[in-house]
């Protein structure tokens, strides 16, 4: 949520920032609503003052026997009372209109974010690892002989429809091992606090983390009004909603492994084969809640945490900073990490690490109390995948595939797989 005072004080800067995201001249309509709202508030305050003044004079007029003045003043009090109510109601409706208008305006990008239209304008800032050199043509994860039977799309389609998969046998165990490895690394090495979150949340949590009203069609809602989370960023970030946190408690660093649900609205025809784009998937999420002065450094730290997972698994990747046209709605700056998938012969997103500034904090009224005193200030919130478990499984399988149909597995996973080092051609851990 944008600060209306900032827009009021510098509308040109607001328009220039949002124009970089393709939203032109928004300040005019916003300030028009704001001006009408403030005028209604002033009118209510003026009418209330007139009402109070007339009320004080009613008794005097009655005592003096001036019946005409008494009746005039009494009528004036009633008139002003009705005017106050009308102006307050008008101000309230305009306030709702202003809030609704602000709620669908994306966050303003930081100045260092590259301007661009789409993913083609993203800027690569890092590349890590050596691409595997195969003496055969690598295939996609669902075509690897040793694991293909363990990725059961047909049964999942029978029970749930398209964009679902049932992981069986070695695939299920490897998926579970990856999630546990990620959580352990974030907790034991990266200093995050593990949280087991609900996957059902209320409207307030969705709105506070900028998922409503903009992305309602991308989410699933139950018949009794709960929402299935698209990421555990939602419950993790909302833990500080309506709180005033002591500055000494910052930063708050959280992680969770959870089921996630997305309708994939608008993705018809994209990644229809395999398990790259699913309605239900698992993700290990990182959330940081920080002092505004710490948020830039915290984003770099989180990026390093996510990159460290891939490096430990020896998965080649590249890191890009997203341009203004490819950033998420609530982000001020986003880094995407893309893992190399030999079967596709390209890098594909496996993590996004974003800072929202105070955009989410304003929506959910999350503040901190400065150690040196003064009024509470809005927190900064950040989120990042650490990592998408299913996509990481794809990367491990495709980068480790062998000419005999088996798969070599990362050494980092051996403690989670009973010391096993590979998948045999017939689909067994060995």
XYZ file of C-alpha atoms in Angstrom:
430
model
C 0.000 0.000 0.000
C 1.331 3.410 -0.913
C 1.524 6.280 1.582
C -1.056 8.883 0.525
C 0.988 11.609 2.196
C 3.977 10.821 0.003
C 1.804 10.929 -3.102
C 0.326 14.222 -1.947
C 3.737 15.754 -1.273
C 5.423 14.587 -4.474
C 2.963 13.358 -7.106
C 5.513 13.733 -9.910
C 7.920 11.294 -8.261
C 5.056 8.818 -7.663
C 3.959 9.001 -11.293
C 7.513 8.655 -12.579
C 8.126 5.531 -10.471
C 4.887 3.835 -11.490
C 5.339 4.810 -15.129
C 8.379 2.519 -15.137
C 5.911 -0.312 -14.431
C 3.576 0.786 -17.215
C 1.086 2.606 -14.975
C 0.723 6.169 -16.238
C -0.578 9.276 -14.431
C -2.096 7.595 -11.383
C -1.642 10.480 -8.970
C -4.362 12.646 -10.530
C -7.242 10.254 -9.815
C -5.844 9.272 -6.411
C -5.412 12.875 -5.282
C -8.877 13.774 -6.565
C -10.423 11.197 -4.232
C -8.121 12.283 -1.419
C -9.040 15.938 -1.878
C -12.759 15.183 -1.795
C -12.254 13.007 1.313
C -10.327 15.718 3.127
C -12.946 18.322 2.123
C -15.699 16.119 3.570
C -13.733 15.695 6.808
C -13.218 19.449 7.066
C -16.908 20.064 6.361
C -17.857 17.601 9.108
C -15.492 19.289 11.570
C -16.837 22.756 10.674
C -20.436 21.622 11.005
C -19.635 19.990 14.351
C -18.144 23.256 15.616
C -21.280 25.130 14.497
C -23.431 22.479 16.187
C -21.536 22.827 19.465
C -21.722 26.614 19.342
C -25.478 26.570 18.687
C -26.013 23.972 21.438
C -24.385 26.271 23.992
C -26.710 29.102 22.991
C -29.929 27.100 23.144
C -30.100 27.180 26.929
C -29.459 30.902 27.080
C -32.217 31.613 24.568
C -34.642 29.453 26.536
C -33.750 31.177 29.805
C -34.240 34.632 28.290
C -37.700 33.745 27.076
C -36.784 34.372 23.452
C -38.864 31.542 22.033
C -38.154 32.428 18.398
C -34.386 32.366 18.949
C -34.712 29.178 20.936
C -36.543 27.455 18.078
C -34.074 28.810 15.498
C -31.114 27.541 17.456
C -32.708 24.194 18.108
C -33.401 23.782 14.397
C -29.827 24.819 13.632
C -28.466 22.181 16.021
C -30.560 19.508 14.303
C -29.477 20.753 10.880
C -25.786 20.749 11.796
C -26.101 17.334 13.417
C -27.526 15.943 10.195
C -24.803 17.705 8.211
C -22.094 16.181 10.416
C -23.558 12.709 9.901
C -23.814 13.222 6.140
C -20.254 14.535 5.819
C -18.869 11.749 8.004
C -20.647 9.171 5.871
C -19.321 10.818 2.715
C -15.786 10.904 4.132
C -16.061 7.245 5.129
C -17.175 6.196 1.641
C -14.410 8.258 0.049
C -11.894 6.709 2.431
C -13.025 3.248 1.317
C -12.779 4.373 -2.315
C -9.278 5.697 -1.748
C -8.162 2.508 0.003
C -9.613 0.391 -2.797
C -7.834 2.501 -5.415
C -4.493 2.298 -3.608
C -4.868 -1.457 -3.036
C -4.538 -2.288 -6.733
C -1.562 -0.029 -7.492
C 1.705 -1.996 -7.653
C 4.706 -1.133 -5.552
C 7.209 1.428 -6.812
C 10.492 -0.082 -8.027
C 13.775 1.009 -6.510
C 15.870 3.267 -8.726
C 18.476 0.543 -9.323
C 15.895 -1.817 -10.843
C 16.331 -1.988 -14.637
C 13.476 -0.605 -16.707
C 12.005 -3.138 -19.115
C 8.885 -4.731 -20.536
C 9.249 -8.434 -19.781
C 11.656 -11.251 -18.880
C 13.778 -10.516 -21.947
C 14.860 -7.287 -20.239
C 16.010 -8.923 -16.999
C 19.700 -8.478 -16.243
C 21.975 -11.379 -15.384
C 24.280 -10.572 -12.476
C 25.810 -13.954 -11.650
C 26.418 -17.387 -13.079
C 27.624 -20.341 -10.976
C 28.685 -23.887 -11.692
C 29.786 -25.871 -14.725
C 27.081 -27.178 -17.016
C 27.136 -31.001 -17.141
C 28.814 -32.487 -20.181
C 26.818 -35.508 -21.332
C 27.947 -38.066 -23.939
C 24.271 -38.551 -24.817
C 21.262 -36.334 -25.435
C 19.847 -35.419 -22.003
C 16.112 -35.759 -21.515
C 13.561 -34.014 -19.321
C 12.870 -35.316 -15.818
C 9.726 -37.243 -16.761
C 11.617 -39.059 -19.531
C 14.483 -40.383 -17.393
C 13.975 -44.187 -17.451
C 14.804 -44.847 -13.789
C 12.305 -42.294 -12.425
C 9.597 -42.018 -15.092
C 7.457 -44.706 -13.456
C 7.714 -42.902 -10.116
C 6.197 -39.676 -11.525
C 2.578 -40.772 -11.870
C 0.688 -38.137 -13.837
C -2.060 -40.481 -15.030
C -3.277 -41.493 -11.576
C -3.054 -37.889 -10.388
C -5.148 -36.801 -13.369
C -7.698 -39.499 -12.556
C -8.046 -38.281 -8.974
C -7.500 -34.535 -9.356
C -7.186 -33.459 -12.993
C -4.442 -31.764 -14.985
C -1.351 -30.191 -13.385
C -1.089 -32.686 -10.546
C 1.397 -35.499 -9.971
C 1.721 -38.405 -7.567
C 5.321 -39.006 -6.557
C 6.057 -42.632 -5.757
C 8.966 -44.675 -4.504
C 12.351 -43.141 -5.107
C 10.868 -39.852 -6.390
C 8.804 -39.372 -3.227
C 11.767 -40.128 -0.988
C 14.095 -37.831 -2.898
C 11.506 -35.029 -2.792
C 11.173 -35.464 0.982
C 14.949 -35.534 1.419
C 15.338 -32.277 -0.497
C 12.778 -30.477 1.667
C 14.416 -31.709 4.875
C 17.870 -30.754 3.596
C 16.689 -27.221 2.808
C 15.013 -26.701 6.165
C 18.021 -28.045 8.074
C 20.411 -25.798 6.163
C 18.274 -22.691 6.737
C 17.879 -23.414 10.438
C 21.327 -24.780 11.305
C 23.492 -22.637 9.034
C 21.448 -19.616 8.015
C 19.901 -18.824 11.408
C 16.232 -18.896 10.425
C 13.495 -19.987 12.825
C 11.393 -22.882 11.535
C 7.621 -22.437 11.595
C 4.910 -24.956 10.723
C 2.162 -22.737 9.321
C -1.513 -23.212 8.476
C -2.250 -23.542 4.776
C -5.685 -21.923 5.219
C -5.790 -18.187 5.885
C -8.384 -15.439 6.186
C -9.046 -12.513 3.845
C -7.055 -10.195 6.112
C -3.867 -12.240 5.711
C -4.260 -12.395 1.927
C -4.923 -8.664 1.727
C -2.106 -7.751 4.111
C 0.442 -9.630 2.014
C -0.833 -8.010 -1.232
C -2.502 -11.165 -2.651
C -5.959 -9.584 -2.528
C -7.715 -8.108 -4.347
C -5.259 -8.300 -7.236
C -4.661 -12.058 -7.360
C -7.956 -13.587 -6.265
C -8.266 -15.542 -9.519
C -4.833 -17.091 -8.992
C -5.850 -18.525 -5.624
C -8.257 -21.142 -4.318
C -10.966 -20.222 -1.796
C -12.952 -22.671 0.297
C -16.735 -22.521 0.553
C -16.505 -21.070 4.063
C -14.215 -18.231 2.995
C -10.707 -19.429 3.826
C -7.973 -19.194 1.211
C -5.449 -21.924 0.414
C -2.018 -20.311 0.533
C 0.000 -19.871 -2.656
C 3.128 -19.575 -0.499
C 3.894 -19.670 3.223
C 5.081 -16.088 2.801
C 1.455 -15.233 3.605
C 1.128 -16.704 7.129
C 4.801 -16.030 7.969
C 4.648 -12.331 7.075
C 1.232 -11.835 8.640
C 2.572 -12.939 12.035
C 3.429 -9.264 12.743
C 0.136 -7.785 11.514
C -1.197 -5.029 13.806
C 1.860 -5.443 16.063
C 4.380 -2.912 17.304
C 7.670 -4.819 17.505
C 10.607 -3.679 19.616
C 13.480 -2.605 17.389
C 15.775 -4.850 19.431
C 13.837 -7.894 18.156
C 14.757 -7.154 14.529
C 15.473 -8.738 12.183
C 12.954 -11.572 12.472
C 13.991 -14.433 10.177
C 11.555 -17.269 9.522
C 11.356 -20.336 7.308
C 8.632 -22.885 6.579
C 8.123 -25.959 4.440
C 4.539 -26.058 3.242
C 2.099 -27.156 0.625
C 1.245 -24.354 -1.805
C -1.721 -24.003 -4.154
C -2.066 -21.908 -7.304
C -4.756 -21.944 -9.951
C -2.172 -21.035 -12.627
C -4.746 -18.711 -14.174
C -3.500 -17.456 -17.505
C -0.887 -20.207 -17.887
C -2.779 -22.352 -20.388
C -0.330 -24.009 -22.733
C 2.711 -23.267 -20.553
C 4.774 -26.172 -19.207
C 1.999 -28.706 -19.671
C 4.401 -31.664 -19.621
C 6.090 -32.808 -16.446
C 5.854 -31.277 -12.992
C 7.344 -27.822 -13.563
C 4.015 -25.987 -13.221
C 1.514 -27.578 -10.838
C -1.660 -26.562 -8.986
C -0.277 -28.125 -5.789
C 3.401 -28.095 -4.906
C 5.762 -27.758 -1.957
C 8.121 -24.939 -1.194
C 10.550 -23.960 1.518
C 10.006 -20.255 2.094
C 12.130 -17.611 3.786
C 10.660 -14.428 5.298
C 12.545 -11.573 6.950
C 10.982 -8.716 8.871
C 13.450 -5.889 9.305
C 14.273 -2.313 10.180
C 14.086 -0.175 7.004
C 17.827 0.508 7.191
C 18.538 -3.239 7.122
C 16.322 -4.374 4.263
C 18.779 -3.993 1.368
C 21.491 -5.971 3.171
C 18.895 -8.509 4.265
C 17.799 -9.109 0.693
C 21.389 -9.862 -0.305
C 21.694 -12.193 2.673
C 18.518 -14.056 1.712
C 19.704 -14.322 -1.875
C 22.899 -15.931 -0.615
C 20.889 -18.389 1.479
C 18.892 -19.514 -1.562
C 21.952 -19.697 -3.821
C 23.722 -21.718 -1.141
C 21.152 -24.502 -1.425
C 21.889 -24.951 -5.135
C 25.625 -24.723 -4.598
C 25.479 -27.419 -1.918
C 23.581 -29.613 -4.388
C 26.042 -28.715 -7.179
C 23.252 -27.459 -9.435
C 24.439 -24.840 -11.975
C 22.420 -21.643 -11.835
C 22.301 -18.031 -12.824
C 20.925 -15.048 -10.898
C 19.071 -12.193 -12.579
C 17.592 -8.953 -11.323
C 14.076 -8.590 -12.677
C 13.181 -5.553 -14.739
C 10.209 -3.347 -13.893
C 7.928 -5.172 -16.324
C 8.610 -8.616 -14.875
C 8.498 -7.874 -11.134
C 5.737 -9.090 -8.863
C 2.972 -6.731 -7.785
C 4.293 -6.073 -4.262
C 8.023 -6.042 -4.974
C 10.391 -3.091 -5.027
C 13.282 -5.275 -6.187
C 13.417 -8.963 -7.071
C 16.263 -11.355 -7.786
C 15.397 -14.592 -9.569
C 17.603 -17.644 -9.326
C 17.321 -19.932 -12.342
C 18.576 -23.523 -12.207
C 20.027 -25.198 -15.294
C 17.730 -27.891 -16.701
C 19.639 -29.985 -19.269
C 16.457 -31.611 -20.574
C 15.174 -28.224 -21.686
C 18.617 -26.811 -22.404
C 17.824 -23.633 -20.484
C 17.787 -21.988 -17.088
C 14.401 -21.991 -15.304
C 13.287 -20.075 -12.231
C 13.656 -21.927 -8.951
C 13.608 -19.002 -6.500
C 12.535 -15.375 -6.290
C 13.904 -13.174 -3.508
C 12.007 -9.915 -3.117
C 11.924 -6.885 -0.881
C 8.592 -5.088 -0.567
C 9.826 -2.153 1.521
C 6.947 -1.014 3.733
C 4.314 -1.915 1.104
C 2.971 -4.968 2.953
C 3.559 -3.458 6.403
C 1.237 -0.552 5.606
C -1.475 -2.919 4.425
C -1.337 -4.905 7.669
C -0.285 -2.092 10.030
C 2.951 -3.774 11.110
C 5.294 -1.384 12.905
C 8.305 -1.261 15.212
C 9.147 0.917 18.201
C 12.470 2.764 17.676
C 14.995 2.086 20.420
C 15.725 5.801 20.765
C 12.065 6.669 21.205
C 9.625 8.416 18.929
C 6.563 7.261 17.056
C 6.310 3.673 15.786
C 7.484 3.244 12.181
C 6.490 0.756 9.517
C 8.582 -2.389 9.176
C 10.104 -3.699 5.962
C 9.226 -7.219 4.821
C 11.109 -9.551 2.480
C 10.394 -12.999 1.107
C 12.195 -15.607 -0.933
C 11.952 -19.224 -2.041
C 14.567 -21.363 -0.456
C 13.691 -23.358 -2.653
C 10.736 -24.658 -4.652
C 11.061 -28.352 -3.756
C 9.522 -29.860 -6.888
C 11.601 -27.721 -9.220
C 14.699 -28.590 -7.234
C 13.837 -32.269 -7.666
C 13.647 -31.685 -11.428
C 17.063 -29.996 -11.409
C 18.668 -32.803 -9.382
C 17.272 -35.496 -11.655
C 18.112 -33.792 -14.939
C 21.631 -32.716 -13.981
C 22.448 -36.138 -12.506
C 21.042 -38.317 -15.303
C 23.289 -41.014 -16.788
C 23.481 -42.742 -20.124
C 22.217 -46.009 -18.571
C 19.013 -44.313 -17.406
C 20.091 -43.985 -13.778
C 20.766 -40.780 -11.828
C 23.761 -39.700 -9.760
C 22.631 -37.841 -6.640
C 24.267 -34.899 -4.827
C 26.586 -35.855 -1.990
C 24.784 -33.393 0.293
C 21.696 -35.607 0.235
C 23.416 -38.808 1.315
C 22.650 -38.291 5.046
C 18.955 -38.009 4.115
C 18.996 -41.083 1.875
C 20.692 -43.601 4.141
C 24.047 -42.990 2.503
C 22.746 -43.847 -0.975
C 24.526 -42.105 -3.858
C 22.458 -42.805 -6.978
C 19.315 -44.175 -8.545
C 19.896 -47.414 -10.421
C 18.569 -47.919 -13.951
C 15.727 -50.013 -12.530
C 14.663 -47.194 -10.148
C 16.221 -48.197 -6.849
C 18.360 -46.186 -4.440
C 21.857 -47.576 -4.127
